[in-house]
Coordinates of C-alpha atoms in Angstrom, one line a residue:
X1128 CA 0.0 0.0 0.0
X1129 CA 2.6 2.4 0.9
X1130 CA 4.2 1.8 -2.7
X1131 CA 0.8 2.8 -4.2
X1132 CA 0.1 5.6 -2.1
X1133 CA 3.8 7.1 -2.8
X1134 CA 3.6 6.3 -6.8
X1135 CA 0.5 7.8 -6.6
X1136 CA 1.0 11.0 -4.7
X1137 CA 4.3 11.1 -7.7
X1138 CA 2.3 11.0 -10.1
X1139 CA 0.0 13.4 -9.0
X1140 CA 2.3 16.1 -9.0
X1141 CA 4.1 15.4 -11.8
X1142 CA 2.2 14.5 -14.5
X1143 CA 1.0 17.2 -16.3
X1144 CA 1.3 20.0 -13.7
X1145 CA 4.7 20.0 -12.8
X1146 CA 6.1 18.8 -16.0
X1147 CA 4.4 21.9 -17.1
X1148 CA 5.8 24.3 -14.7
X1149 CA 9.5 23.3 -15.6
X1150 CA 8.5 24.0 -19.4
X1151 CA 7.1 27.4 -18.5
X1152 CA 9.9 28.4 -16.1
X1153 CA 12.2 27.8 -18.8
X1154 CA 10.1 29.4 -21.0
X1155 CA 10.0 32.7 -19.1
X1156 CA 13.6 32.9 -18.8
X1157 CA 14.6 31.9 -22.3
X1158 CA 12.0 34.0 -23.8
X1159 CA 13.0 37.5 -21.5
X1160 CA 16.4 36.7 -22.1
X1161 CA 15.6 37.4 -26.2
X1162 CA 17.0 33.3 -26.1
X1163 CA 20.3 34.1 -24.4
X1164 CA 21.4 30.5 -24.5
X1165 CA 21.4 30.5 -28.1
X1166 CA 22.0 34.4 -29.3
X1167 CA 24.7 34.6 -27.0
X1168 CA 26.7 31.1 -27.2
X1169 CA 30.0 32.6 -27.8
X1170 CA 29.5 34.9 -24.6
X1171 CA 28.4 32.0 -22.3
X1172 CA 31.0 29.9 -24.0
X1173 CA 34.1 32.8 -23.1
X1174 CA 32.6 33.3 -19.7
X1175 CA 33.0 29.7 -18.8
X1176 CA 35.4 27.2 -21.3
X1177 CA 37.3 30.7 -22.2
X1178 CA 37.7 31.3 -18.9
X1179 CA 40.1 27.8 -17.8
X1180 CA 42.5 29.4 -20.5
X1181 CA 43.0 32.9 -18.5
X1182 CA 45.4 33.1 -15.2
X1183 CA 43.2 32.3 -12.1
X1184 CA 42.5 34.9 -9.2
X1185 CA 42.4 33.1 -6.0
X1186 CA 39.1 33.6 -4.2
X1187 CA 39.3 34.6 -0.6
X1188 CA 36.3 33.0 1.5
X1189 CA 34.3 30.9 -1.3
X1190 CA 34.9 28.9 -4.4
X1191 CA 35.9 29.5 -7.3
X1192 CA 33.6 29.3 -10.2
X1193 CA 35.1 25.8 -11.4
X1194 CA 35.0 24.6 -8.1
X1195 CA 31.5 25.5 -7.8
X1196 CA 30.9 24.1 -10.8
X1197 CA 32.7 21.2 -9.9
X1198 CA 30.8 20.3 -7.2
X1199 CA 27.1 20.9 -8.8
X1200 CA 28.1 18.8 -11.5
X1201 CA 29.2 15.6 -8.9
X1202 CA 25.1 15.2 -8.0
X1203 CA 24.3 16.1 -11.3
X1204 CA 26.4 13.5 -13.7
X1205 CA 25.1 10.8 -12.1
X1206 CA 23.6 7.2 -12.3
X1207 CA 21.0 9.1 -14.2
X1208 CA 23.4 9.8 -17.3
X1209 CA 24.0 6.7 -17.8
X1210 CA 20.8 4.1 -16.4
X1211 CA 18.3 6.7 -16.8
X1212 CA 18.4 7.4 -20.2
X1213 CA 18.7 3.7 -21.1
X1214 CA 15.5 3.6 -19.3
X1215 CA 14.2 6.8 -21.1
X1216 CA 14.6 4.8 -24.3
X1217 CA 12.5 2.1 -23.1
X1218 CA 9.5 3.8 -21.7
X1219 CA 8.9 6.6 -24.2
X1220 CA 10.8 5.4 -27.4
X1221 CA 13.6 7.4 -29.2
X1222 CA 11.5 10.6 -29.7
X1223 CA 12.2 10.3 -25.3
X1224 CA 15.7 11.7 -26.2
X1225 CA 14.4 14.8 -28.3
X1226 CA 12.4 15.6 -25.3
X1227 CA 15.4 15.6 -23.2
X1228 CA 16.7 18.2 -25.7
X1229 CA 13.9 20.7 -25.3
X1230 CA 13.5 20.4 -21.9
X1231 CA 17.7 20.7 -21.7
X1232 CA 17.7 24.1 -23.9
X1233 CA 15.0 26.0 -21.8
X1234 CA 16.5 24.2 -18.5
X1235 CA 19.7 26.0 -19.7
X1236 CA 18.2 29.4 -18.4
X1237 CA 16.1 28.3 -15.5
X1238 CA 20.0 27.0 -14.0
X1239 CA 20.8 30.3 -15.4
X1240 CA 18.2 32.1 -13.2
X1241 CA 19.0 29.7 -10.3
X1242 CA 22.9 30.3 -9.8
X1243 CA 22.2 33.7 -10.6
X1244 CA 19.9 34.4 -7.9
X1245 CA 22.0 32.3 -5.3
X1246 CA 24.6 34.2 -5.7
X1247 CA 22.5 37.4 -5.8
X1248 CA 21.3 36.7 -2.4
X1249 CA 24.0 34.6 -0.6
X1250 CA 24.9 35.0 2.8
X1251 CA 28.3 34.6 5.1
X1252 CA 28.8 31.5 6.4
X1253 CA 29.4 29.7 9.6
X1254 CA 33.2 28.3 8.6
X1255 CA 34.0 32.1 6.7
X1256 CA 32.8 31.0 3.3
X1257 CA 29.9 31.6 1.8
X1258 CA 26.8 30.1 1.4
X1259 CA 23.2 30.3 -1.2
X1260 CA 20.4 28.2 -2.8
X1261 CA 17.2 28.4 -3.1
X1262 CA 16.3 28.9 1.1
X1263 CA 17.7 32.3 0.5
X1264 CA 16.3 33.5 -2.7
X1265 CA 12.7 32.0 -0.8
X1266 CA 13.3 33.6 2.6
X1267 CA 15.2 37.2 1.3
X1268 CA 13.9 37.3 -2.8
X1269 CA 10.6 36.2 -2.2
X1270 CA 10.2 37.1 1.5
X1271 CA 8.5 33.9 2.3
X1272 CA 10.5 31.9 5.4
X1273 CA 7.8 29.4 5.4
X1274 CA 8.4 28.7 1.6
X1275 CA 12.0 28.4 2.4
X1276 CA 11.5 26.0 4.9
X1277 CA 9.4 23.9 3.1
X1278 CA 12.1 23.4 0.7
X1279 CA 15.2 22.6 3.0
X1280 CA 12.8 20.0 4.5
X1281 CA 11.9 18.4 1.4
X1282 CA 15.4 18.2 0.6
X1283 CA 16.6 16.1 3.3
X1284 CA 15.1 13.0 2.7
X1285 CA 16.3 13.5 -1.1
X1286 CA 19.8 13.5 0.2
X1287 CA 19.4 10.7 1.6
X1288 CA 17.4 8.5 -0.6
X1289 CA 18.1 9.6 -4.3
X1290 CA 21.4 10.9 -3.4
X1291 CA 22.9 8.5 -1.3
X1292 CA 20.8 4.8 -1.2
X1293 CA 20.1 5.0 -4.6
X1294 CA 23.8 5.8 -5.4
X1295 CA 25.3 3.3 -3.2
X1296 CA 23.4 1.0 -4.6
X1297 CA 24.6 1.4 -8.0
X1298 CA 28.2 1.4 -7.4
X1299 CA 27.9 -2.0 -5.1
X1300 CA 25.7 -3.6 -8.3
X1301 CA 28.3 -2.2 -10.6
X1302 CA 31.2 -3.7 -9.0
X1303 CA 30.0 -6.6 -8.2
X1304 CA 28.4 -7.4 -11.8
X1305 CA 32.0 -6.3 -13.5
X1306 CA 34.3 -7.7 -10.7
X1307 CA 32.3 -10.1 -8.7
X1308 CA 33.6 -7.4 -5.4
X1309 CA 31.4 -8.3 -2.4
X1310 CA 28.4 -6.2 -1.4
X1311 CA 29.3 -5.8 1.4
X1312 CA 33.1 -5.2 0.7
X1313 CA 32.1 -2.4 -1.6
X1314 CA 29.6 -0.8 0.6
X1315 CA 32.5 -0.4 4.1
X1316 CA 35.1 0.8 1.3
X1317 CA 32.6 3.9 -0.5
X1318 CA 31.8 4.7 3.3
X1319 CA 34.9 4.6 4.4
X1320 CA 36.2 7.1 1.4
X1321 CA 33.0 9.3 1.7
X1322 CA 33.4 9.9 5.3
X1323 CA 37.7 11.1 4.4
X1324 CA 35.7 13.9 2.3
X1325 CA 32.7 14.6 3.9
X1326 CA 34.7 15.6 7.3
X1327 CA 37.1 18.3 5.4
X1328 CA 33.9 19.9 4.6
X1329 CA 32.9 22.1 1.1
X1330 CA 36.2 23.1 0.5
X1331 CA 37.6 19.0 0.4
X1332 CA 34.2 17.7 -1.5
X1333 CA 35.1 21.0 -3.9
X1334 CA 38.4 19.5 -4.5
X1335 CA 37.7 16.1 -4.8
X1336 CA 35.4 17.0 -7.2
X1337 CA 37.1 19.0 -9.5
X1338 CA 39.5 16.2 -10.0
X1339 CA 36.9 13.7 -9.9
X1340 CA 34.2 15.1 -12.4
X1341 CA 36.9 15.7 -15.5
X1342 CA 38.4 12.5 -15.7
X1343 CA 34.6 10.6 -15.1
X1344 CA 33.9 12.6 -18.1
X1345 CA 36.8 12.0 -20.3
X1346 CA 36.7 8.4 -19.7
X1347 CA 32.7 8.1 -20.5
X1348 CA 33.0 10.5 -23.2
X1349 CA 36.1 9.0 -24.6
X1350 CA 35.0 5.5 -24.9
X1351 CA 31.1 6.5 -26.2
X1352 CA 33.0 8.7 -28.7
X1353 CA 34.8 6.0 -29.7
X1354 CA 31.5 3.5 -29.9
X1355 CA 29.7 6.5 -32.0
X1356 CA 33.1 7.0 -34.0
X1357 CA 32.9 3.0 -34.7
X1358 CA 29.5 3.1 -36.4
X1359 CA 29.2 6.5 -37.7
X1360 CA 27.4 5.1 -40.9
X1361 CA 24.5 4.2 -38.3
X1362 CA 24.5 8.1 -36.7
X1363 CA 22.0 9.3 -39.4
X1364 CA 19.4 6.8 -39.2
X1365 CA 19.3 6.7 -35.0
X1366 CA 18.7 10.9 -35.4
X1367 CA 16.4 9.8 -38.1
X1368 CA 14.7 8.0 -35.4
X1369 CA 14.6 10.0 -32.6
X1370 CA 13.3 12.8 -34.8
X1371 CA 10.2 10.7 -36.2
X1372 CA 9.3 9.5 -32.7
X1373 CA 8.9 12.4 -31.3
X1374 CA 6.2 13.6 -33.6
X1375 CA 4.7 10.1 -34.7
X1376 CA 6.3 7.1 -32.3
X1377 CA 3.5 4.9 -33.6
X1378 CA 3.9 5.2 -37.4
X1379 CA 7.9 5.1 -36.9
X1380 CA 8.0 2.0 -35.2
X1381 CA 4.5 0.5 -35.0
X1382 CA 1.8 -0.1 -32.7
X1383 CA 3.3 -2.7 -30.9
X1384 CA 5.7 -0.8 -29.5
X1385 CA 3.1 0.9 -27.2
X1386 CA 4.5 4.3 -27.2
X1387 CA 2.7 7.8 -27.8
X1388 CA 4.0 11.5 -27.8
X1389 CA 2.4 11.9 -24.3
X1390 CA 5.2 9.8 -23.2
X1391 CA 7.7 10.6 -25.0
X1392 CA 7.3 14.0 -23.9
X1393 CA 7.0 13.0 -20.6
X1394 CA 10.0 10.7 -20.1
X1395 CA 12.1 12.9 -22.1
X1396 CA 11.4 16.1 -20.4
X1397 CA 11.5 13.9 -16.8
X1398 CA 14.8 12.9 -17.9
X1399 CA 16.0 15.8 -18.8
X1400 CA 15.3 17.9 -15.5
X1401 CA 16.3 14.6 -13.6
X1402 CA 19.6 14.6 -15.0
X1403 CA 21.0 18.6 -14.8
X1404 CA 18.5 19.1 -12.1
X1405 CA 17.3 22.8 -13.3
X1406 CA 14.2 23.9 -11.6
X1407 CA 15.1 21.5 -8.5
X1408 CA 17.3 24.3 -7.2
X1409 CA 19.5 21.6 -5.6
X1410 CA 22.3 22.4 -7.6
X1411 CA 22.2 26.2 -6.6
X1412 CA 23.7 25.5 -3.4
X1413 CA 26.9 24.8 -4.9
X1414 CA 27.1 27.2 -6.9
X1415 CA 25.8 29.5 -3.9
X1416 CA 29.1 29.3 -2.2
X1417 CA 31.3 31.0 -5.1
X1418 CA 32.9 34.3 -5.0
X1419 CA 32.3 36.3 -8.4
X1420 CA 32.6 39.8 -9.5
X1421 CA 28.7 40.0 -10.5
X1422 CA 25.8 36.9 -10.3
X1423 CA 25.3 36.4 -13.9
X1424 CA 28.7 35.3 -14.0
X1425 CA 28.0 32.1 -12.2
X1426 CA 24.3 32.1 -14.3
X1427 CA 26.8 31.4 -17.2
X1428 CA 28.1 28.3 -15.5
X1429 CA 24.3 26.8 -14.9
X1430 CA 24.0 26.8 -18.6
X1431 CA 27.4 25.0 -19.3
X1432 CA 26.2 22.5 -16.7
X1433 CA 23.1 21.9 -18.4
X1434 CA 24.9 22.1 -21.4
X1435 CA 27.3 19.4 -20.8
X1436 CA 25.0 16.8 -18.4
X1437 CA 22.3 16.3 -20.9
X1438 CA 22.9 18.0 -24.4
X1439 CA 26.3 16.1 -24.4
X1440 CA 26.6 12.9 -21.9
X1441 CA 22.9 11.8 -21.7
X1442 CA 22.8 12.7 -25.7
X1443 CA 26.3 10.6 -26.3
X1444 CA 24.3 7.5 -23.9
X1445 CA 21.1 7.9 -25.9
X1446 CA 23.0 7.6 -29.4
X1447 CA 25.2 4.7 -28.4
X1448 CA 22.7 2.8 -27.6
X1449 CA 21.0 3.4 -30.6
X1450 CA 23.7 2.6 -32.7
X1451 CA 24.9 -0.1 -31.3
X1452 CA 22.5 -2.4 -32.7
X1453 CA 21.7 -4.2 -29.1
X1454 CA 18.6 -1.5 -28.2
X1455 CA 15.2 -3.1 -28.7
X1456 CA 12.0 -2.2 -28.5
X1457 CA 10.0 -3.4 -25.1
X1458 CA 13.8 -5.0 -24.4
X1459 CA 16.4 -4.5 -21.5
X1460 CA 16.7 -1.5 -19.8
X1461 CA 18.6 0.7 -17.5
X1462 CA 22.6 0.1 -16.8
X1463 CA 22.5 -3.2 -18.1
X1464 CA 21.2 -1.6 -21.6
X1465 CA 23.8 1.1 -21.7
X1466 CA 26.6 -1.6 -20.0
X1467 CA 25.7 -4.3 -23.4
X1468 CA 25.4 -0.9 -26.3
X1469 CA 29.0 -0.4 -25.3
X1470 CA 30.2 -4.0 -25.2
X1471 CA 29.3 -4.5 -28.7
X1472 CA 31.3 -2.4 -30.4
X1473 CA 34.9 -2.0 -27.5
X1474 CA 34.1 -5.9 -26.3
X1475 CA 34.0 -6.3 -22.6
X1476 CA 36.4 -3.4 -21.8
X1477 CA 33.3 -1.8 -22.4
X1478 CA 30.9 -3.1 -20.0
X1479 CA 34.3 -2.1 -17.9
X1480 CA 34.3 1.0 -18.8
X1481 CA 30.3 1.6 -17.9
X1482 CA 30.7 -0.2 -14.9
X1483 CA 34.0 1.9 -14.0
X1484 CA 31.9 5.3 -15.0
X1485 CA 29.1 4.5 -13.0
X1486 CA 30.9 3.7 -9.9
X1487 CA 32.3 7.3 -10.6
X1488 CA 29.4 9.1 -11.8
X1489 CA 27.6 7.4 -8.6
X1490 CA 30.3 8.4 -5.9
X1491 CA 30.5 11.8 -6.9
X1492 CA 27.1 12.3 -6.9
X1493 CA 27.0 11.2 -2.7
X1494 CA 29.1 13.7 -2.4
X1495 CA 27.9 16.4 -3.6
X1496 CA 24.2 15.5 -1.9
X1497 CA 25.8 15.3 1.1
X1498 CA 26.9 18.7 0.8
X1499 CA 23.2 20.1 0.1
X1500 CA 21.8 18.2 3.3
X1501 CA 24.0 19.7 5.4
X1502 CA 23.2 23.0 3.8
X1503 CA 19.7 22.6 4.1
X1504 CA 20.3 21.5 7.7
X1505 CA 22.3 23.9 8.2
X1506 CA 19.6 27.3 7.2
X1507 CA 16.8 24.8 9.7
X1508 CA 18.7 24.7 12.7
X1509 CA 20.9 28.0 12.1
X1510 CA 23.9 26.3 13.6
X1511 CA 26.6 23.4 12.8
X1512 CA 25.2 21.8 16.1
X1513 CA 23.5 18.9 14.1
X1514 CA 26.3 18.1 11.5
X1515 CA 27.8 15.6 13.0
X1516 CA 24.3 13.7 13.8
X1517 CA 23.4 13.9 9.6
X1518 CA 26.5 12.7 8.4
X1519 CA 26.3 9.8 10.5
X1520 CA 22.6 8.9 9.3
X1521 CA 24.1 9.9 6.0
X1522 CA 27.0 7.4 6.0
X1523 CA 25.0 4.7 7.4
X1524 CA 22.5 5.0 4.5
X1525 CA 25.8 5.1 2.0
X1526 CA 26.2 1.6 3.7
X1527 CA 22.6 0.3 3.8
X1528 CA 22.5 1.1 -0.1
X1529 CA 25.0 -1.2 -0.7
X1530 CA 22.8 -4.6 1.1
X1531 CA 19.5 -3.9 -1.0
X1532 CA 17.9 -2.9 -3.4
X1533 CA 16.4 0.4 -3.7
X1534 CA 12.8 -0.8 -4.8
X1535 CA 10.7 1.5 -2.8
X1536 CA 13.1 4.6 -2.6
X1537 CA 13.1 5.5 -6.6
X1538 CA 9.3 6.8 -5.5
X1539 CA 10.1 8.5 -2.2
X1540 CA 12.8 10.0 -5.2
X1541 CA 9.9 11.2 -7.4
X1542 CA 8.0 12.6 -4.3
X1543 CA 10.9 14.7 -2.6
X1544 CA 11.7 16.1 -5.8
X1545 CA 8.2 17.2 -6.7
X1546 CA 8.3 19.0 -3.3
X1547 CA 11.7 20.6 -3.7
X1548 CA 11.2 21.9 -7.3
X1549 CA 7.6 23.1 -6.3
X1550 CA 8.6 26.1 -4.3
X1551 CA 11.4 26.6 -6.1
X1552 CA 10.1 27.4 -9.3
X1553 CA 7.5 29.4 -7.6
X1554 CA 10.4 31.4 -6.3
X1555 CA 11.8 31.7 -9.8
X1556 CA 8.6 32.7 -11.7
X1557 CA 8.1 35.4 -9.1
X1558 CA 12.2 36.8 -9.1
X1559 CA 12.3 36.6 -12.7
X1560 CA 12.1 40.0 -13.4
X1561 CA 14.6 41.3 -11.3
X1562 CA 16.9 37.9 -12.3
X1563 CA 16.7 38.8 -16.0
X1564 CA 17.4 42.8 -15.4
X1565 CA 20.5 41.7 -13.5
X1566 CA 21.3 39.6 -16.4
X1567 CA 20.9 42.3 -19.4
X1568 CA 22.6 44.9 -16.8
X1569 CA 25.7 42.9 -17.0
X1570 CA 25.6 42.0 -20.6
X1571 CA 25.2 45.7 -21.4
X1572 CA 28.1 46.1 -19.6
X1573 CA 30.4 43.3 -20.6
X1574 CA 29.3 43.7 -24.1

């Protein structure tokens, strides 16, 4: 019953309504922007790429822009990128992955609004840095404490659950398909090395990170390039594909295959905001803690996240499989899809390679949700005096994800984010103005 009641209360929420909302947000922004994330590529692009190549000004109290986005992109490449598109694929068809694009392309400037505003409205924090997210931009933007609340509250149970059972549980399945490594083994060794990173607090998880997230990313990119490189004579007919099923799934492939637009639209776009996580605001609390000149700077970062989570690794995923000649209609699904599309083509150092990546994409992703429980802990007690308490319910659950199965939790996952993107998009629709003038204020003046 409780499954029911949960799946239920999920779908409620989502389906259309929210879904909905995330369009519109990034409708708002893309559309008041004149379609920044497009006129302006070469801006975003020398605000953020450009920027590695310049000399580096050392930040005093906060991160650096990389390091901010170093750590937003450790929760946000994560099992996701790789399972979850696989399972995309499978519920809504190939059109699923033009969805995803959409969705990605306004989601660009909602995460554009979102770091903009966090940093717009930060705060000192308790260890000198300093600290943002969407609790701030509710309780000083908006002016609604209660709001703000509702959203660090919501939040914590998503730490602990999507972020950290779910993730544990992937890197212990991983292993132990590719290596046969005990359960057990690999559940004491990813607690163990969480726990080294997690007590060094943001500035150690912000370091770990940006030496974790590139080379995850090279090696995932590197070998699907390599796959899609392999069969580039299949590339036009799997665009081919996803193109027709977006507008027509049952003509393109059939009625058998049970797919409509509805859900193509709908797995794609869930996909999508599941994946770079703009709208949920989570990943604005990273990007919260940076130190920049003016706010839109770090707005251009939240579109090269979004940028390079979906429109490039989930779209690389989505076209190896395609490609590789192994993805069937109505057939396997989820890691073990994505694990067998690279196989095919690089042999087993390919399933290797996936399993490697996920155990990567996984760990990073614990913790970088660590990091957002503690924040949200942080704003509902107004003190470190609970810290130590959350990361040892945290770690325990890094351990208990590596015995079982999820199951139950991927619901309790749909619910909590429901309720932490609901008041954060409010907050977004309603800052939006003021977000957008700060935006064309500094483009005037950069420009």
């Amino acid at each position: 019953m409780p499954v029911t009641i949960l799946g239920q209360l999920a779908d409620v929420l989502w389906n259309p309504w929210l879904m909905g909302l995330f369009l519109l947000t990034g409708l708002v922004y893309t559309l008041g922007s004149g379609c920044f994330q497009l006129c302006c590529l070469r801006l975003w692009l020398s605000q953020t790429l450009g920027s590695l190549l310049r000399p580096r000004r050392t930040n005093s109290g906060g991160l650096s822009s990389l390091q901010a986005l170093a750590t937003a992109l450790a929760s946000t490449m994560g099992t996701g990128s790789i399972a979850g598109v696989a399972t995309a694929l499978t519920l809504g068809g190939p059109g699923a992955v033009f969805w995803m694009w959409i969705s990605a392309v306004l989601g660009m400037m909602t995460s554009c609004g979102e770091k903009l505003l966090s940093v717009a409205y930060q705060r000192p924090a308790p260890d000198g840095g300093l600290q943002g997210g969407p609790m701030f931009y509710l309780r000083w933007g908006v002016g609604s404490p209660l709001l703000a609340a509702w959203f660090a509250c919501a939040c914590l149970p998503a730490t602990l659950a999507g972020g950290n059972l779910v993730q544990s549980s992937s890197i212990a399945a991983s292993l132990q398909a590719a290596f046969g490594t005990d359960r057990l083994l690999s559940g004491l060794v990813t607690t163990a090395l969480a726990a080294m990173v997690m007590v060094g607090g943001l500035n150690r998880i912000a370091r770990v990170s940006s030496a974790l997230v590139p080379a995850m990313a090279l090696l995932y990119l590197g070998s699907g390039i390599a796959v899609l490189a392999a069969r580039a004579s299949d590339l036009p007919q799997a665009l081919h594909l996803i193109f027709t099923c977006a507008l027509s799934p049952q003509a393109a492939l059939g009625g058998g295959a049970g797919w409509t637009v509805a859900a193509a639209l709908r797995y794609g776009t869930a996909r999508g905001v599941f994946t770079n996580e703009a709208g949920l605001g989570t990943s604005a609390m990273a990007h919260g803690a940076a130190r920049v000149d003016h706010p839109a700077i770090q707005g251009m970062w939240g579109i090269f996240e979004v940028g390079l989570s979906t429109l490039v690794v989930c779209t690389v995923t989505a076209l190896v499989i395609l490609v590789s000649g192994v993805w069937q209609p109505l057939g396997p699904t989820g890691a073990p899809l994505t694990a067998a599309a690279f196989a095919s083509v690089l042999g087993p150092i390919g399933a290797q390679v996936v399993a490697l990546s996920l155990l990567l994409f996984a760990f990073s992703s614990i913790l970088g949700w660590s990091y957002y429980g503690q924040q949200c802990l942080r704003y509902l007690v107004g003190s470190d005096r609970l810290l130590p308490l959350y990361r040892m319910v945290f770690l325990g659950c890094t351990l208990a994800g590596a015995l079982w199965e999820p199951g139950i939790i991927w619901q309790l996952v749909d619910l909590c984010n429901a309720l932490i993107a609901l008041p954060n998009l409010i907050a977004l629709l309603i800052l939006a103005p003021r977000a957008l003038s700060m935006l064309a204020d500094w483009q005037r003046h950069f420009t």
